[in-house]
Amino acid sequence: MHKQAILLIYTGGTIGMVKDFETGALKAFNFNQLLERIPELQLLDCTIDTYSFEDPIDSSDMNPEHWITIAEVIEKNYQDFDGFVVLHGSDTMSYTASALSFMLRNLSKPVILTGSQLPIGDLRTDAKENLITAIQIASLHQDKIPVIKEVGLYFEYKLYRGNRTTKISAEHFNAFTSPNLPHLAESGVHLKVNEHLLDDFYESNQLTIQKELNDDVFILKIFPGITQSVLEAVLNIPHLKAIVLETFGSGNAPTPFWFINCLQKAIQRGIKIVNVTQCWGGSVDMGKYETGTALKQIGVISGYDITTEAAITKLMVLLPQNLSAPAFSKAFQTPICGELSLEE
């Protein structure tokens, strides 16, 4: 029988660190010694190869160039492996998962991101379970067809759709949540997959990679007391192309004339403005209250229930396509790979 072949891609982060017990310092783990360090991996019904960034990076330093590197590694090895596990620092993992979901078009194999809150050599580490189960999920198949055909994020017993996640804790092992979509799978005594939530997003299995991203974007969180000078300063950032506007509740924002006028002038200059809620869960509905209706009337784009992480990375992917304003609005509000629900 053919064993599933999994490529483990280490980018950096806590999961790839071990403690030097003499000095107490953390140092990078040699993934060539993976089976020696975690012999339990030999119990998995798959083969595992590894690829490590030459200079592992802290997730706080993650940027679009690194996303392109990860995508290119997957592209180069796509035909030789049945699934991919990306080891990544947890702080920006949801951004990377979202970006990869949009960049890897026609994906028909699993790309599972995981990491840990404690180093792999720590006595109480969560790294081993996260790594072992992420590999197991990436190797799931039925009749030689992968069960998971998208970018997922596995952490603390649950697999989520990557572009639906956000990090909620810097301390607990249960560090991520998916506020508007249930988890795709859960690890317990058995690995339970919620198959009704899985989807084939693409008609073609021919992987293509979008390697051009535009990071002239900004996230602006609205707060009581925001001033005209602050808003104007943001909207006049040189080369700015798009903004994710984090508003109150179901998409509401202040209604003074200067506020709406500033946004309207920016939209007329070609800046794309997407409205997302700063609440943990729920959806933007700009027709529900007068404060949201004013935004809709000037051309602010509804993000529906998309996360901020998915919204900002989707903007980076769409901007290089040089779409007209109506086409851009339609493209953003059309799901690419399950990142938003259209019901308001």
CSV table of C-alpha atoms in Angstrom, one decimal:
chain,number,residue,atom,x,y,z
A,1,MET,CA,0.0,0.0,0.0
A,2,HIS,CA,1.1,3.5,-0.8
A,3,LYS,CA,2.1,5.5,2.3
A,4,GLN,CA,1.1,9.1,2.4
A,5,ALA,CA,4.1,11.4,2.0
A,6,ILE,CA,4.1,14.5,4.1
A,7,LEU,CA,6.5,17.4,3.9
A,8,LEU,CA,7.1,19.2,7.1
A,9,ILE,CA,8.1,22.9,6.5
A,10,TYR,CA,9.7,24.7,9.5
A,11,THR,CA,9.6,28.5,9.3
A,12,GLY,CA,10.4,29.2,12.9
A,13,GLY,CA,8.6,29.8,16.1
A,14,THR,CA,8.4,28.2,19.6
A,15,ILE,CA,7.6,24.7,18.3
A,16,GLY,CA,11.0,24.5,16.7
A,17,MET,CA,12.9,25.4,19.9
A,18,VAL,CA,14.5,23.1,22.5
A,19,LYS,CA,15.9,24.1,25.9
A,20,ASP,CA,19.6,23.7,26.6
A,21,PHE,CA,19.3,22.2,30.1
A,22,GLU,CA,22.8,23.4,31.1
A,23,THR,CA,22.2,27.0,30.3
A,24,GLY,CA,18.4,27.2,30.3
A,25,ALA,CA,18.5,29.0,26.9
A,26,LEU,CA,16.4,28.1,23.9
A,27,LYS,CA,18.0,27.0,20.7
A,28,ALA,CA,16.7,26.0,17.3
A,29,PHE,CA,15.8,22.3,16.9
A,30,ASN,CA,17.5,20.2,14.2
A,31,PHE,CA,14.6,18.8,12.3
A,32,ASN,CA,16.9,16.2,10.7
A,33,GLN,CA,16.7,14.5,14.1
A,34,LEU,CA,12.9,14.7,14.2
A,35,LEU,CA,12.3,10.9,14.6
A,36,GLU,CA,15.0,10.7,17.3
A,37,ARG,CA,13.3,13.5,19.2
A,38,ILE,CA,9.7,12.3,18.7
A,39,PRO,CA,9.8,8.5,18.1
A,40,GLU,CA,6.0,8.4,18.2
A,41,LEU,CA,6.0,9.7,14.6
A,42,GLN,CA,7.1,6.3,13.5
A,43,LEU,CA,3.7,5.0,14.5
A,44,LEU,CA,2.0,7.2,11.8
A,45,ASP,CA,1.1,5.5,8.6
A,46,CYS,CA,3.1,8.0,6.4
A,47,THR,CA,6.5,9.1,5.4
A,48,ILE,CA,7.9,12.4,6.6
A,49,ASP,CA,10.4,14.7,4.9
A,50,THR,CA,11.5,18.0,6.3
A,51,TYR,CA,12.3,21.4,4.9
A,52,SER,CA,13.6,24.2,7.1
A,53,PHE,CA,14.0,27.9,6.5
A,54,GLU,CA,17.8,28.6,6.4
A,55,ASP,CA,17.3,31.3,9.0
A,56,PRO,CA,14.2,30.5,11.1
A,57,ILE,CA,12.2,33.6,11.9
A,58,ASP,CA,10.1,34.7,14.8
A,59,SER,CA,6.5,34.9,13.7
A,60,SER,CA,6.5,38.6,14.6
A,61,ASP,CA,8.9,39.1,11.7
A,62,MET,CA,6.6,37.2,9.3
A,63,ASN,CA,5.8,39.2,6.1
A,64,PRO,CA,4.5,38.7,2.6
A,65,GLU,CA,7.9,37.8,1.3
A,66,HIS,CA,8.0,34.8,3.7
A,67,TRP,CA,4.5,33.8,2.6
A,68,ILE,CA,5.7,33.7,-1.0
A,69,THR,CA,8.7,31.5,0.1
A,70,ILE,CA,6.3,29.1,1.8
A,71,ALA,CA,4.0,29.0,-1.2
A,72,GLU,CA,7.0,28.4,-3.5
A,73,VAL,CA,8.2,25.5,-1.4
A,74,ILE,CA,4.8,23.9,-1.6
A,75,GLU,CA,4.6,24.6,-5.4
A,76,LYS,CA,8.1,23.0,-5.9
A,77,ASN,CA,7.2,19.9,-3.9
A,78,TYR,CA,3.5,19.6,-4.8
A,79,GLN,CA,3.7,16.6,-7.0
A,80,ASP,CA,6.0,14.6,-4.7
A,81,PHE,CA,3.9,14.9,-1.5
A,82,ASP,CA,0.4,14.1,-0.4
A,83,GLY,CA,0.2,16.8,2.2
A,84,PHE,CA,2.1,19.6,3.9
A,85,VAL,CA,2.5,20.7,7.5
A,86,VAL,CA,3.8,24.2,8.1
A,87,LEU,CA,5.4,24.8,11.5
A,88,HIS,CA,5.0,28.5,12.4
A,89,GLY,CA,5.0,30.8,15.4
A,90,SER,CA,1.5,31.3,16.8
A,91,ASP,CA,1.4,35.1,17.0
A,92,THR,CA,0.9,35.6,13.2
A,93,MET,CA,-0.2,32.1,12.3
A,94,SER,CA,-3.7,33.2,11.4
A,95,TYR,CA,-2.4,35.9,9.0
A,96,THR,CA,-0.2,33.3,7.2
A,97,ALA,CA,-2.9,30.7,7.1
A,98,SER,CA,-5.3,33.3,5.5
A,99,ALA,CA,-2.7,34.5,3.0
A,100,LEU,CA,-1.8,31.0,1.9
A,101,SER,CA,-5.4,30.1,1.5
A,102,PHE,CA,-5.8,32.9,-1.1
A,103,MET,CA,-2.4,32.4,-2.7
A,104,LEU,CA,-2.6,28.6,-3.3
A,105,ARG,CA,-5.3,28.5,-6.0
A,106,ASN,CA,-6.8,25.1,-7.0
A,107,LEU,CA,-5.4,23.5,-3.9
A,108,SER,CA,-6.4,19.9,-3.7
A,109,LYS,CA,-4.1,18.7,-0.9
A,110,PRO,CA,-4.0,19.6,2.8
A,111,VAL,CA,-1.7,22.4,4.0
A,112,ILE,CA,-1.9,22.4,7.8
A,113,LEU,CA,-0.3,25.1,10.0
A,114,THR,CA,0.5,24.3,13.6
A,115,GLY,CA,2.8,25.5,16.3
A,116,SER,CA,2.9,25.5,20.1
A,117,GLN,CA,2.9,27.7,23.2
A,118,LEU,CA,5.8,25.8,24.8
A,119,PRO,CA,9.1,24.6,23.1
A,120,ILE,CA,9.2,21.0,21.9
A,121,GLY,CA,11.7,20.0,24.6
A,122,ASP,CA,9.7,21.5,27.5
A,123,LEU,CA,8.3,19.0,30.1
A,124,ARG,CA,4.8,20.3,29.7
A,125,THR,CA,5.0,21.1,26.0
A,126,ASP,CA,1.9,21.1,23.7
A,127,ALA,CA,4.3,20.8,20.7
A,128,LYS,CA,4.3,17.0,20.4
A,129,GLU,CA,0.5,16.6,20.3
A,130,ASN,CA,0.0,19.5,17.9
A,131,LEU,CA,2.8,18.2,15.5
A,132,ILE,CA,1.7,14.6,15.6
A,133,THR,CA,-2.0,15.2,15.0
A,134,ALA,CA,-1.3,17.9,12.3
A,135,ILE,CA,0.7,15.3,10.4
A,136,GLN,CA,-2.0,12.7,10.9
A,137,ILE,CA,-4.6,15.1,9.6
A,138,ALA,CA,-2.5,16.0,6.6
A,139,SER,CA,-2.2,12.2,5.8
A,140,LEU,CA,-5.9,11.5,6.0
A,141,HIS,CA,-7.3,10.1,2.8
A,142,GLN,CA,-10.2,8.1,1.4
A,143,ASP,CA,-9.7,6.0,-1.8
A,144,LYS,CA,-6.4,7.8,-2.4
A,145,ILE,CA,-8.1,11.2,-2.2
A,146,PRO,CA,-7.1,13.6,0.6
A,147,VAL,CA,-9.9,14.3,3.1
A,148,ILE,CA,-8.7,17.8,3.7
A,149,LYS,CA,-8.2,19.9,0.6
A,150,GLU,CA,-7.5,23.3,2.0
A,151,VAL,CA,-5.3,25.4,4.3
A,152,GLY,CA,-6.1,24.5,7.9
A,153,LEU,CA,-4.8,25.5,11.3
A,154,TYR,CA,-4.5,22.8,14.0
A,155,PHE,CA,-4.0,23.8,17.6
A,156,GLU,CA,-5.0,22.1,20.9
A,157,TYR,CA,-7.1,19.3,19.6
A,158,LYS,CA,-9.0,21.2,16.9
A,159,LEU,CA,-8.5,21.7,13.2
A,160,TYR,CA,-9.9,25.0,11.9
A,161,ARG,CA,-10.3,26.5,8.5
A,162,GLY,CA,-7.1,28.7,8.4
A,163,ASN,CA,-8.7,31.8,7.1
A,164,ARG,CA,-11.4,31.7,9.7
A,165,THR,CA,-9.1,31.8,12.7
A,166,THR,CA,-7.8,34.4,15.2
A,167,LYS,CA,-5.4,34.1,18.1
A,168,ILE,CA,-7.2,34.7,21.4
A,169,SER,CA,-4.6,33.8,24.1
A,170,ALA,CA,-0.9,34.3,24.7
A,171,GLU,CA,-1.0,32.0,27.7
A,172,HIS,CA,-3.4,29.1,27.3
A,173,PHE,CA,-2.8,26.1,25.1
A,174,ASN,CA,-6.2,26.7,23.6
A,175,ALA,CA,-4.8,29.8,21.8
A,176,PHE,CA,-7.1,30.0,18.7
A,177,THR,CA,-10.7,30.2,17.9
A,178,SER,CA,-12.8,30.3,14.7
A,179,PRO,CA,-15.6,32.7,15.7
A,180,ASN,CA,-17.9,32.3,12.8
A,181,LEU,CA,-17.3,28.7,11.6
A,182,PRO,CA,-17.2,25.5,13.7
A,183,HIS,CA,-14.0,23.5,13.7
A,184,LEU,CA,-13.4,21.1,10.8
A,185,ALA,CA,-12.1,18.3,13.0
A,186,GLU,CA,-11.4,17.4,16.6
A,187,SER,CA,-8.9,15.1,18.2
A,188,GLY,CA,-9.9,13.0,21.1
A,189,VAL,CA,-9.9,9.3,21.7
A,190,HIS,CA,-10.8,9.3,18.0
A,191,LEU,CA,-10.1,11.8,15.3
A,192,LYS,CA,-13.5,13.1,14.3
A,193,VAL,CA,-13.9,15.0,11.1
A,194,ASN,CA,-16.9,17.2,10.5
A,195,GLU,CA,-17.3,16.2,6.9
A,196,HIS,CA,-20.3,18.4,6.3
A,197,LEU,CA,-18.1,21.5,6.8
A,198,LEU,CA,-15.5,20.4,4.2
A,199,ASP,CA,-15.7,21.8,0.7
A,200,ASP,CA,-14.1,21.6,-2.7
A,201,PHE,CA,-13.5,25.2,-3.5
A,202,TYR,CA,-12.0,24.7,-7.0
A,203,GLU,CA,-13.1,22.9,-10.2
A,204,SER,CA,-9.5,22.4,-11.3
A,205,ASN,CA,-6.7,20.4,-9.5
A,206,GLN,CA,-4.0,22.3,-11.3
A,207,LEU,CA,-2.2,24.3,-8.5
A,208,THR,CA,-1.4,27.9,-9.3
A,209,ILE,CA,0.3,30.3,-7.0
A,210,GLN,CA,-0.3,34.1,-6.8
A,211,LYS,CA,3.1,35.5,-5.9
A,212,GLU,CA,2.3,39.2,-6.4
A,213,LEU,CA,1.0,40.9,-3.2
A,214,ASN,CA,0.5,44.5,-2.5
A,215,ASP,CA,1.1,45.5,1.2
A,216,ASP,CA,0.1,49.1,0.9
A,217,VAL,CA,-2.7,48.4,3.3
A,218,PHE,CA,-3.7,49.5,6.8
A,219,ILE,CA,-5.9,48.3,9.7
A,220,LEU,CA,-7.8,51.1,11.5
A,221,LYS,CA,-9.7,50.3,14.6
A,222,ILE,CA,-12.4,52.8,15.4
A,223,PHE,CA,-12.7,54.0,19.0
A,224,PRO,CA,-14.8,56.5,20.9
A,225,GLY,CA,-13.0,59.8,20.5
A,226,ILE,CA,-11.2,59.2,17.3
A,227,THR,CA,-10.3,62.6,15.9
A,228,GLN,CA,-10.5,64.1,12.4
A,229,SER,CA,-6.7,64.7,12.3
A,230,VAL,CA,-6.0,61.1,13.1
A,231,LEU,CA,-8.4,59.8,10.4
A,232,GLU,CA,-7.0,62.2,7.8
A,233,ALA,CA,-3.4,61.3,8.7
A,234,VAL,CA,-4.2,57.6,8.1
A,235,LEU,CA,-6.1,58.2,4.9
A,236,ASN,CA,-3.3,60.3,3.5
A,237,ILE,CA,-0.5,57.8,4.1
A,238,PRO,CA,1.7,57.8,0.9
A,239,HIS,CA,0.9,55.0,-1.5
A,240,LEU,CA,-2.0,53.7,0.6
A,241,LYS,CA,-4.3,51.5,-1.4
A,242,ALA,CA,-6.7,49.9,1.0
A,243,ILE,CA,-7.9,49.9,4.6
A,244,VAL,CA,-9.6,47.4,6.9
A,245,LEU,CA,-11.9,49.5,9.0
A,246,GLU,CA,-12.7,47.7,12.3
A,247,THR,CA,-16.1,49.2,13.3
A,248,PHE,CA,-18.5,48.7,16.2
A,249,GLY,CA,-21.0,45.9,16.5
A,250,SER,CA,-22.6,45.0,13.2
A,251,GLY,CA,-20.6,47.6,11.2
A,252,ASN,CA,-21.4,50.9,12.8
A,253,ALA,CA,-19.1,53.9,13.0
A,254,PRO,CA,-19.3,57.6,14.1
A,255,THR,CA,-21.7,59.8,12.0
A,256,PRO,CA,-20.3,63.3,12.2
A,257,PHE,CA,-20.0,64.9,8.8
A,258,TRP,CA,-16.2,65.1,8.9
A,259,PHE,CA,-15.9,61.3,9.5
A,260,ILE,CA,-18.1,60.3,6.6
A,261,ASN,CA,-16.6,63.0,4.4
A,262,CYS,CA,-13.0,61.9,5.0
A,263,LEU,CA,-13.9,58.3,4.1
A,264,GLN,CA,-15.8,59.4,1.0
A,265,LYS,CA,-12.9,61.5,-0.3
A,266,ALA,CA,-10.5,58.6,0.2
A,267,ILE,CA,-12.8,56.3,-1.7
A,268,GLN,CA,-13.1,58.8,-4.5
A,269,ARG,CA,-9.3,58.8,-4.7
A,270,GLY,CA,-9.4,55.1,-5.3
A,271,ILE,CA,-8.7,53.8,-1.8
A,272,LYS,CA,-10.6,50.6,-1.0
A,273,ILE,CA,-12.2,50.5,2.4
A,274,VAL,CA,-13.5,47.3,3.9
A,275,ASN,CA,-15.8,47.2,6.9
A,276,VAL,CA,-15.3,44.4,9.5
A,277,THR,CA,-16.6,44.1,13.0
A,278,GLN,CA,-14.2,44.5,15.9
A,279,CYS,CA,-16.4,42.1,17.8
A,280,TRP,CA,-15.1,38.5,18.3
A,281,GLY,CA,-17.9,37.0,16.3
A,282,GLY,CA,-20.9,38.1,14.2
A,283,SER,CA,-21.2,39.8,10.8
A,284,VAL,CA,-21.3,43.3,9.4
A,285,ASP,CA,-24.8,44.4,8.3
A,286,MET,CA,-24.5,48.0,7.0
A,287,GLY,CA,-28.3,48.3,6.5
A,288,LYS,CA,-29.2,47.5,10.1
A,289,TYR,CA,-28.6,50.9,11.7
A,290,GLU,CA,-28.3,54.5,10.3
A,291,THR,CA,-24.6,54.6,11.3
A,292,GLY,CA,-23.8,51.7,9.1
A,293,THR,CA,-26.1,52.8,6.2
A,294,ALA,CA,-24.0,56.0,5.8
A,295,LEU,CA,-20.9,53.9,5.2
A,296,LYS,CA,-22.7,51.7,2.6
A,297,GLN,CA,-23.9,54.8,0.7
A,298,ILE,CA,-20.4,56.2,0.2
A,299,GLY,CA,-19.1,52.9,-1.1
A,300,VAL,CA,-17.5,51.2,1.9
A,301,ILE,CA,-17.3,47.4,1.2
A,302,SER,CA,-18.9,45.0,3.6
A,303,GLY,CA,-16.6,42.3,5.0
A,304,TYR,CA,-19.6,40.3,6.3
A,305,ASP,CA,-18.2,37.9,8.9
A,306,ILE,CA,-14.6,37.8,7.6
A,307,THR,CA,-11.8,38.1,10.2
A,308,THR,CA,-9.4,41.0,10.2
A,309,GLU,CA,-6.6,38.6,9.4
A,310,ALA,CA,-8.4,37.3,6.4
A,311,ALA,CA,-9.6,40.7,5.3
A,312,ILE,CA,-6.1,42.3,5.2
A,313,THR,CA,-4.5,39.4,3.4
A,314,LYS,CA,-7.3,39.2,0.9
A,315,LEU,CA,-6.8,42.9,0.1
A,316,MET,CA,-3.1,42.2,-0.5
A,317,VAL,CA,-4.1,39.4,-3.0
A,318,LEU,CA,-6.8,41.4,-4.8
A,319,LEU,CA,-5.0,44.8,-5.2
A,320,PRO,CA,-2.4,43.6,-7.8
A,321,GLN,CA,-5.3,42.6,-10.1
A,322,ASN,CA,-6.1,46.3,-10.8
A,323,LEU,CA,-9.9,45.8,-10.7
A,324,SER,CA,-12.3,48.6,-11.2
A,325,ALA,CA,-14.1,49.8,-8.0
A,326,PRO,CA,-17.3,47.8,-8.7
A,327,ALA,CA,-15.3,44.7,-9.7
A,328,PHE,CA,-13.1,45.0,-6.6
A,329,SER,CA,-16.1,45.3,-4.3
A,330,LYS,CA,-17.7,42.2,-5.9
A,331,ALA,CA,-14.5,40.2,-5.8
A,332,PHE,CA,-13.9,41.0,-2.1
A,333,GLN,CA,-17.4,40.1,-1.2
A,334,THR,CA,-17.3,36.8,-3.2
A,335,PRO,CA,-15.8,33.9,-1.1
A,336,ILE,CA,-12.7,32.4,-2.6
A,337,CYS,CA,-12.1,29.5,-0.2
A,338,GLY,CA,-14.7,29.7,2.5
A,339,GLU,CA,-13.3,32.9,4.2
A,340,LEU,CA,-16.7,34.6,4.6
A,341,SER,CA,-20.5,33.9,4.7
A,342,LEU,CA,-22.7,36.2,2.7
A,343,GLU,CA,-25.7,36.0,5.0
A,344,GLU,CA,-26.1,39.2,6.9
